[in-house]
Every structure is written in structure tokens, then in C-alpha cells.
Short mmCIF file of C-alpha atoms and ligand atoms in Angstrom, two decimals:
data_model
loop_
_atom_site.label_atom_id
_atom_site.label_comp_id
_atom_site.label_asym_id
_atom_site.label_seq_id
_atom_site.Cartn_x
_atom_site.Cartn_y
_atom_site.Cartn_z
CA UNK A 531 22.47 -0.16 8.09
CA UNK A 532 19.34 -2.16 7.35
CA UNK A 533 16.71 -0.49 5.14
CA UNK A 534 13.08 -1.52 5.83
CA UNK A 535 10.89 -2.92 3.09
CA UNK A 536 7.29 -2.55 2.00
CA UNK A 537 5.20 -5.48 0.73
CA UNK A 538 4.08 -4.90 -2.85
CA UNK A 539 0.62 -5.92 -4.08
CA UNK A 540 2.44 -8.48 -6.26
CA UNK A 541 3.90 -10.26 -3.20
CA UNK A 542 7.62 -9.36 -3.00
CA UNK A 543 9.08 -6.92 -0.49
CA UNK A 544 10.74 -3.75 -1.82
CA UNK A 545 13.22 -1.57 0.11
CA UNK A 546 11.65 1.79 0.94
CA UNK A 547 14.90 3.57 0.04
CA UNK A 548 16.67 2.68 -3.20
CA UNK A 549 19.71 3.99 -5.01
CA UNK A 550 19.01 6.11 -8.09
CA UNK A 551 21.71 5.36 -10.65
CA UNK A 552 21.11 8.15 -13.19
CA UNK A 553 23.29 9.84 -14.55
CA UNK A 554 26.31 7.62 -13.82
CA UNK A 555 27.73 5.31 -16.46
CA UNK A 556 30.57 2.82 -16.80
CA UNK A 557 33.11 1.98 -14.11
CA UNK A 558 32.35 5.08 -11.97
CA UNK A 559 28.72 3.96 -11.89
CA UNK A 560 29.63 0.45 -10.74
CA UNK A 561 31.96 1.84 -8.06
CA UNK A 562 29.24 4.22 -6.79
CA UNK A 563 26.73 1.36 -6.66
CA UNK A 564 29.17 -0.86 -4.77
CA UNK A 565 29.65 1.93 -2.23
CA UNK A 566 25.87 2.28 -1.93
CA UNK A 567 25.44 -1.47 -1.44
CA UNK A 568 28.21 -1.44 1.19
CA UNK A 569 26.30 1.18 3.15
CA UNK A 570 23.08 -0.85 3.06
CA UNK A 571 21.20 -0.08 -0.18
CA UNK A 572 19.65 -3.16 -1.78
CA UNK A 573 17.52 -1.52 -4.52
CA UNK A 574 19.24 -0.25 -7.69
CA UNK A 575 17.05 1.92 -9.94
CA UNK A 576 18.13 1.98 -13.58
CA UNK A 577 16.49 2.32 -17.02
CA UNK A 578 17.27 1.31 -20.57
CA UNK A 579 17.47 5.04 -21.32
CA UNK A 580 20.21 5.64 -18.72
CA UNK A 581 22.82 3.62 -20.64
CA UNK A 582 24.11 2.05 -17.43
CA UNK A 583 22.39 -1.34 -17.15
CA UNK A 584 25.74 -3.01 -17.83
CA UNK A 585 27.25 -1.12 -14.88
CA UNK A 586 24.34 -2.21 -12.67
CA UNK A 587 24.88 -5.85 -13.63
CA UNK A 588 28.59 -5.53 -12.81
CA UNK A 589 27.73 -4.10 -9.38
CA UNK A 590 25.30 -6.97 -8.71
CA UNK A 591 27.98 -9.53 -9.54
CA UNK A 592 30.85 -7.73 -7.77
CA UNK A 593 28.79 -7.14 -4.61
CA UNK A 594 29.11 -10.84 -3.80
CA UNK A 595 25.54 -10.78 -2.47
CA UNK A 596 23.08 -13.50 -3.45
CA UNK A 597 20.91 -12.23 -6.30
CA UNK A 598 17.79 -12.61 -4.13
CA UNK A 599 19.10 -10.00 -1.68
CA UNK A 600 19.17 -7.28 -4.32
CA UNK A 601 16.19 -5.58 -5.93
CA UNK A 602 16.82 -4.41 -9.50
CA UNK A 603 14.43 -2.06 -11.27
CA UNK A 604 14.70 -1.12 -14.92
CA UNK A 605 12.39 0.69 -17.33
CA UNK A 606 10.92 0.33 -20.82
CA UNK A 607 11.91 3.35 -22.91
CA UNK A 608 9.40 5.11 -25.14
CA UNK A 609 10.90 3.96 -28.43
CA UNK A 610 10.43 0.33 -27.38
CA UNK A 611 6.77 0.53 -26.40
CA UNK A 612 4.35 -1.76 -28.25
CA UNK A 613 3.42 -5.40 -28.82
CA UNK A 614 6.51 -7.43 -29.71
CA UNK A 615 8.98 -4.65 -29.03
CA UNK A 616 8.30 -4.71 -25.29
CA UNK A 617 9.46 -8.31 -25.06
CA UNK A 618 12.55 -7.58 -27.14
CA UNK A 619 13.36 -4.54 -24.99
CA UNK A 620 13.16 -6.50 -21.74
CA UNK A 621 15.30 -9.28 -23.20
CA UNK A 622 17.90 -6.69 -24.27
CA UNK A 623 17.86 -5.12 -20.78
CA UNK A 624 18.35 -8.54 -19.17
CA UNK A 625 21.24 -9.18 -21.55
CA UNK A 626 22.94 -5.89 -20.63
CA UNK A 627 22.28 -6.51 -16.93
CA UNK A 628 23.51 -10.10 -17.19
CA UNK A 629 20.47 -11.17 -15.16
CA UNK A 630 17.72 -13.68 -15.79
CA UNK A 631 14.96 -11.59 -14.18
CA UNK A 632 14.30 -8.07 -12.94
CA UNK A 633 12.50 -7.42 -9.68
CA UNK A 634 10.50 -4.53 -11.11
CA UNK A 635 9.91 -3.40 -14.70
CA UNK A 636 8.41 0.05 -15.22
CA UNK A 637 6.97 1.74 -18.29
CA UNK A 638 9.16 4.85 -18.15
CA UNK A 639 6.55 7.35 -19.44
CA UNK A 640 2.95 6.77 -20.55
CA UNK A 641 3.28 8.81 -23.80
CA UNK A 642 -0.53 9.08 -24.20
CA UNK A 643 -0.26 10.52 -27.73
CA UNK A 644 1.65 7.43 -28.89
CA UNK A 645 -1.05 5.31 -27.20
CA UNK A 646 0.97 2.11 -26.83
CA UNK A 647 1.29 1.93 -23.06
CA UNK A 648 -1.70 -0.39 -22.57
CA UNK A 649 -0.45 -2.98 -25.08
CA UNK A 650 3.06 -2.65 -23.59
CA UNK A 651 1.72 -3.38 -20.12
CA UNK A 652 -0.25 -6.37 -21.45
CA UNK A 653 2.96 -7.77 -22.90
CA UNK A 654 4.73 -7.13 -19.59
CA UNK A 655 2.00 -9.24 -17.95
CA UNK A 656 3.03 -12.15 -20.23
CA UNK A 657 6.69 -11.62 -19.24
CA UNK A 658 5.63 -11.58 -15.60
CA UNK A 659 3.86 -14.92 -16.00
CA UNK A 660 7.04 -16.28 -17.60
CA UNK A 661 9.11 -15.19 -14.57
CA UNK A 662 11.26 -12.58 -16.31
CA UNK A 663 9.65 -9.77 -14.27
CA UNK A 664 8.83 -10.23 -10.57
CA UNK A 665 6.58 -7.15 -10.28
CA UNK A 666 4.88 -4.97 -12.88
CA UNK A 667 5.07 -1.23 -12.48
CA UNK A 668 4.74 2.10 -14.20
CA UNK A 669 6.39 5.49 -13.98
CA UNK A 670 4.92 8.93 -14.47
CA UNK A 671 1.44 7.42 -14.78
CA UNK A 672 -1.55 9.54 -13.82
CA UNK A 673 -4.57 7.74 -12.31
CA UNK A 674 -6.31 7.50 -15.70
CA UNK A 675 -3.29 5.72 -17.19
CA UNK A 676 -3.34 3.22 -14.32
CA UNK A 677 -7.07 2.67 -14.82
CA UNK A 678 -6.47 1.88 -18.51
CA UNK A 679 -3.82 -0.81 -17.85
CA UNK A 680 -5.90 -2.37 -15.06
CA UNK A 681 -8.97 -2.48 -17.32
CA UNK A 682 -6.94 -4.38 -19.93
CA UNK A 683 -5.04 -6.82 -17.69
CA UNK A 684 -6.68 -6.87 -14.25
CA UNK A 685 -3.22 -6.30 -12.74
CA UNK A 686 -2.78 -3.21 -10.56
CA UNK A 687 0.77 -1.83 -10.93
CA UNK A 688 2.88 -2.61 -7.86
CA UNK A 689 4.71 0.74 -8.13
CA UNK A 690 4.25 4.12 -9.81
CA UNK A 691 7.51 6.09 -9.83
CA UNK A 692 6.55 9.77 -9.82
CA UNK A 693 8.28 13.12 -9.45
CA UNK A 694 7.47 14.06 -5.86
CA UNK A 695 9.53 16.47 -3.75
CA UNK A 696 8.99 19.51 -1.51
CA UNK A 697 8.23 21.90 -4.42
CA UNK A 698 6.08 19.25 -6.12
CA UNK A 699 4.29 17.68 -3.15
CA UNK A 700 1.36 16.54 -5.38
CA UNK A 701 -0.87 15.36 -2.50
CA UNK A 702 -3.93 14.62 -4.65
CA UNK A 703 -1.99 12.62 -7.23
CA UNK A 704 -0.12 10.65 -4.57
CA UNK A 705 -3.33 9.88 -2.66
CA UNK A 706 -5.16 8.80 -5.82
CA UNK A 707 -2.37 6.41 -6.83
CA UNK A 708 -1.92 5.04 -3.31
CA UNK A 709 -5.70 4.44 -3.08
CA UNK A 710 -5.33 1.92 -5.92
CA UNK A 711 -2.90 -0.18 -3.84
CA UNK A 712 0.10 1.05 -5.83
CA UNK A 713 3.25 2.11 -3.97
CA UNK A 714 4.44 5.58 -4.99
CA UNK A 715 8.22 5.87 -5.39
CA UNK A 716 9.53 9.44 -5.53
CA UNK A 717 12.08 10.33 -8.20
CA UNK A 718 14.28 13.45 -7.90
CA UNK A 719 13.18 13.58 -4.25
CA UNK A 720 15.96 16.10 -3.49
CA UNK A 721 15.17 18.22 -6.58
CA UNK A 722 18.74 17.57 -7.74
CA UNK A 723 19.98 19.91 -4.99
CA UNK A 724 18.76 22.96 -6.91
CA UNK A 725 17.81 24.98 -3.85
CA UNK A 726 15.11 23.31 -1.80
CA UNK A 727 17.65 21.84 0.61
CA UNK A 728 18.41 25.44 1.64
CA UNK A 729 14.77 26.22 2.43
CA UNK A 730 14.81 27.91 5.86
CA UNK A 731 11.98 25.81 7.34
CA UNK A 732 13.53 22.52 6.23
CA UNK A 733 16.98 23.67 7.38
CA UNK A 734 15.56 24.56 10.82
CA UNK A 735 14.06 21.09 11.25
CA UNK A 736 17.37 19.54 10.20
CA UNK A 737 19.22 21.70 12.71
CA UNK A 738 16.84 20.75 15.52
CA UNK A 739 17.17 17.03 14.80
CA UNK A 740 20.91 17.08 14.05
CA UNK A 741 20.43 15.58 10.59
CA UNK A 742 20.90 16.93 7.05
CA UNK A 743 18.16 18.77 5.13
CA UNK A 744 18.19 15.87 2.64
CA UNK A 745 17.39 13.44 5.45
CA UNK A 746 14.47 15.66 6.51
CA UNK A 747 13.10 15.72 2.96
CA UNK A 748 13.43 11.96 2.51
CA UNK A 749 11.89 11.26 5.93
CA UNK A 750 8.95 13.57 5.05
CA UNK A 751 8.32 11.43 1.96
CA UNK A 752 8.54 8.18 3.95
CA UNK A 753 6.09 9.51 6.52
CA UNK A 754 3.66 10.13 3.64
CA UNK A 755 4.03 6.40 2.85
CA UNK A 756 6.06 7.04 -0.27
CA UNK A 757 9.28 5.22 -1.06
CA UNK A 758 12.32 7.06 -2.47
CA UNK A 759 15.25 6.60 -4.88
CA UNK A 760 17.70 9.45 -4.17
CA UNK A 761 20.94 9.61 -6.11
CA UNK A 762 24.34 10.63 -4.84
CA UNK A 763 27.78 9.95 -6.23
CA UNK A 764 29.28 10.58 -2.80
CA UNK A 765 29.56 7.58 -0.43
CA UNK A 766 29.04 9.89 2.57
CA UNK A 767 25.82 11.42 1.16
CA UNK A 768 24.64 7.97 0.04
CA UNK A 769 25.02 6.80 3.63
CA UNK A 770 23.20 9.73 5.24
CA UNK A 771 20.45 9.64 2.59
CA UNK A 772 19.61 6.08 3.69
CA UNK A 773 19.98 6.76 7.41
CA UNK A 774 16.34 7.72 7.94
CA UNK A 775 15.11 5.36 10.63
CA UNK A 776 16.60 6.78 13.84
CA UNK A 777 14.43 9.91 13.96
CA UNK A 778 10.86 10.95 13.30
CA UNK A 779 9.28 14.21 12.13
CA UNK A 780 6.66 15.70 14.45
CA UNK A 781 3.48 17.31 13.11
CA UNK A 782 5.21 20.69 13.58
CA UNK A 783 8.21 19.47 11.54
CA UNK A 784 5.89 18.22 8.80
CA UNK A 785 4.14 21.61 8.77
CA UNK A 786 7.42 23.22 7.58
CA UNK A 787 6.72 21.63 4.20
CA UNK A 788 3.42 23.53 3.93
CA UNK A 789 5.54 26.70 3.61
CA UNK A 790 7.51 25.49 0.57
CA UNK A 791 6.20 27.25 -2.57
CA UNK A 792 4.67 24.77 -4.99
CA UNK A 793 5.48 24.75 -8.70
CA UNK A 794 3.97 22.63 -11.48
CA UNK A 795 6.20 19.86 -12.79
CA UNK A 796 7.94 20.68 -16.08
CA UNK A 797 7.55 17.09 -17.26
CA UNK A 798 3.76 16.74 -17.19
CA UNK A 799 2.95 13.05 -17.87
CA UNK A 800 -0.14 14.08 -19.88
CA UNK A 801 2.05 15.69 -22.55
CA UNK A 802 5.72 14.90 -21.85
CA UNK A 803 7.45 12.84 -24.53
CA UNK A 804 10.85 11.21 -24.38
CA UNK A 805 11.93 8.13 -26.24
N1 NAP B 1117 11.15 7.68 -13.65
C1 NAP B 1117 11.67 8.80 -14.10
O1 NAP B 1117 11.15 9.40 -15.06
C2 NAP B 1117 12.88 9.37 -13.43
C3 NAP B 1117 13.31 10.66 -13.75
C4 NAP B 1117 14.45 11.16 -13.11
C5 NAP B 1117 15.12 10.38 -12.18
N2 NAP B 1117 14.70 9.11 -11.90
C6 NAP B 1117 15.41 8.25 -10.90
O2 NAP B 1117 15.42 8.95 -9.66
C7 NAP B 1117 16.76 9.01 -9.18
C8 NAP B 1117 16.94 10.24 -8.31
O3 NAP B 1117 16.64 11.40 -9.01
P1 NAP B 1117 17.72 12.49 -9.48
O4 NAP B 1117 19.02 11.81 -9.58
O5 NAP B 1117 17.16 13.16 -10.67
O6 NAP B 1117 17.69 13.57 -8.33
P2 NAP B 1117 17.89 13.64 -6.73
O7 NAP B 1117 18.09 12.30 -6.15
O8 NAP B 1117 16.79 14.51 -6.23
O9 NAP B 1117 19.21 14.51 -6.58
C9 NAP B 1117 20.48 14.04 -6.93
C10 NAP B 1117 21.42 15.24 -6.80
O10 NAP B 1117 21.38 15.74 -5.45
C11 NAP B 1117 22.69 15.73 -4.88
N3 NAP B 1117 22.58 15.19 -3.52
C12 NAP B 1117 22.31 13.90 -3.18
N4 NAP B 1117 22.28 13.78 -1.83
C13 NAP B 1117 22.53 15.00 -1.33
C14 NAP B 1117 22.64 15.50 -0.01
N5 NAP B 1117 22.47 14.69 1.04
N6 NAP B 1117 22.91 16.82 0.15
C15 NAP B 1117 23.09 17.62 -0.91
N7 NAP B 1117 23.01 17.20 -2.20
C16 NAP B 1117 22.73 15.90 -2.40
C17 NAP B 1117 23.51 14.82 -5.74
O11 NAP B 1117 24.84 15.30 -5.80
P3 NAP B 1117 26.10 14.36 -5.37
O12 NAP B 1117 26.11 13.23 -6.35
O13 NAP B 1117 27.27 15.27 -5.47
O14 NAP B 1117 25.81 13.91 -3.95
C18 NAP B 1117 22.86 14.92 -7.12
O15 NAP B 1117 23.37 16.04 -7.82
C19 NAP B 1117 17.61 8.99 -10.44
O16 NAP B 1117 18.95 8.67 -10.17
C20 NAP B 1117 16.86 7.97 -11.25
O17 NAP B 1117 17.22 6.65 -10.83
C21 NAP B 1117 13.58 8.60 -12.51
#
């Protein structure tokens, strides 16, 4: 299975479907990632805060693939934001990964009250120039946070990883971020299987197309020009979650999502703090 890519504003191509590695750790994490790679995934999404960068590095090495064929994303945790500490945090991530560069480095949360995300991004720009980061990105950034880092550095983030899913469709936020030339990558796209996959409208579309409800949800996100990083520990669900390119949702299929009740995100980037 070959997963298409999207060209980032920074130049490199990024797979439109990646493998979310949270919450796996240790050997089970590496085994799950190797299964994902075997079924066609080339993007591994990790974070310093997940405690599994070592397992990601092991999967990269054990896959036997050339490094250039894999796309590794990791993230700067809140406690490491700031001038000086951002560089040290990336170097520590690279050490745990056993890699000499990451394809994409994201600021995990903006933490506006702490007010260090702009200086962190400026330091990431230095690390980008030095070749340790191929593309600069952010996560959970609202448009005003993106504007602040662009004003400081002139570099538009290649990616903003945001919580987007059927119950949190966030059309205005997605459109505003996409209008900046930033690719939106949806996290928790399946809402951690907490119910939305049983929604009758989504289930009916899945039934009609002969695919799973998860495939319908992920395809809906792709047709909105988002990219996705679903997680599954199961090789079979990993495979179907990436098998999204042999069918298309019609306007009537897409309209099923208009019936999904919307709820505000619990982790509002304007106030959410995690370190
Ligand atoms: N930037 C951020 O702040 C942030 C925050 C959260 C997550 N993330 C990233 O986003 C990734 C994905 O998010 P997530 O792991 O929170 O949630 P998710 O991908 O929406 O859901 C994962 C859950 O759904 C189940 N699942 C997967 N495929 C399924 C299918 N086809 N049918 C039914 N159930 C299925 C999985 O169970 P099984 O394992 O049993 O299949 C797992 O429990 C994470 O792994 C992480 O890399 C980023």
C-alpha cells in the first residue's frame, strides 16, 4: 500500500496518513510501528512527552528502510520551551531517537500564559538552518499563535497538528490555518473510539461503501485537505486505517457529518497547559 504525500511549504513531501504512536512504549511500541511500516506507513508521530522516542528509533533502524524513506515527527514539550532549552530538548530527542535529524519538529502546545512559544520557535529556526530539523511546525496553535511566530521569524509553520474529528469539525479554525499555507494534521481523528464510529449516519456510509466507519472518518478529513495520524495497536486496523485511496465520499456522504453533534474541545489551546 502506497500512501500519497503532500508538499509542505518548507519543500519536503509528507505522507497524508501517518502512524500515531501514543500511548505505546517500549518493545510493544516498536513492534506496532514495524507492523505499521510493513503495511505502508512512512510517517511516525511521536513526542518527547510520550516517552517512546527510543522505541521509534528502534523501529526506524529495524525497518531496514533508508532513513530518507521515513518521516519522523517529534514535539517540544512545555517544560522545555524557551531560549537555550529548546536546543537542548531537540538534541535530547535526537539522542533518544538515535537520529541525526527529524523531518518535522512541533511545539506541542502554545501555552500562551507561559509566553515562551515565540522564542522557542525562533530557536527552532536556528536548528532548521543547521539541518537538525527539516520542517518547522506547531501543534494546537490557533491562528493568532501562528501570526506571532511568523512575525518573529518570517517562517510560516509547515504543519499545525490540531484536534479535528467528527464531533470537533472546527471548520473555521481549519480554514484559517490552511489559508496561511500550513497543512493541518488531525490528531485523535477517531476520537479514541469513544462512540463516534457508531454514529448512524457514518455507519450507513461505511455500509454503502463496504469500508469501516474509521475509514469513512479518515477519508472525510482527507477530502477536507487535512492530513491524519490515527493510532491503532492492531495490525489489521492499522492497515484499514491507511487504506483510504480506493474510494471517494460523495457530497451526500459528506453531508452525513453535518448531522454529528458538535462539542467544544476539552483541551482549548488558549488555556490548556501540559508540560
Ligand atoms: N498534538 C497533540 O497534542 C496530540 C494529542 C493527542 C494525540 N496526538 C497524536 O495523534 C495520534 C492519534 O490520536 P489518538 O491516539 O489520541 O486517537 P485516535 O487515533 O483517534 O484513536 C485511537 C484509538 O482508536 C482505536 N481505533 C483505531 N482504529 C480503529 C478502527 N479502525 N476501528 C475502531 N477503533 C479503532 C484504537 O484502538 P486499537 O489500538 O485497539 O485499534 C485506539 O484506542 C496519537 O497517537 C498521537 O500520535 C497528538
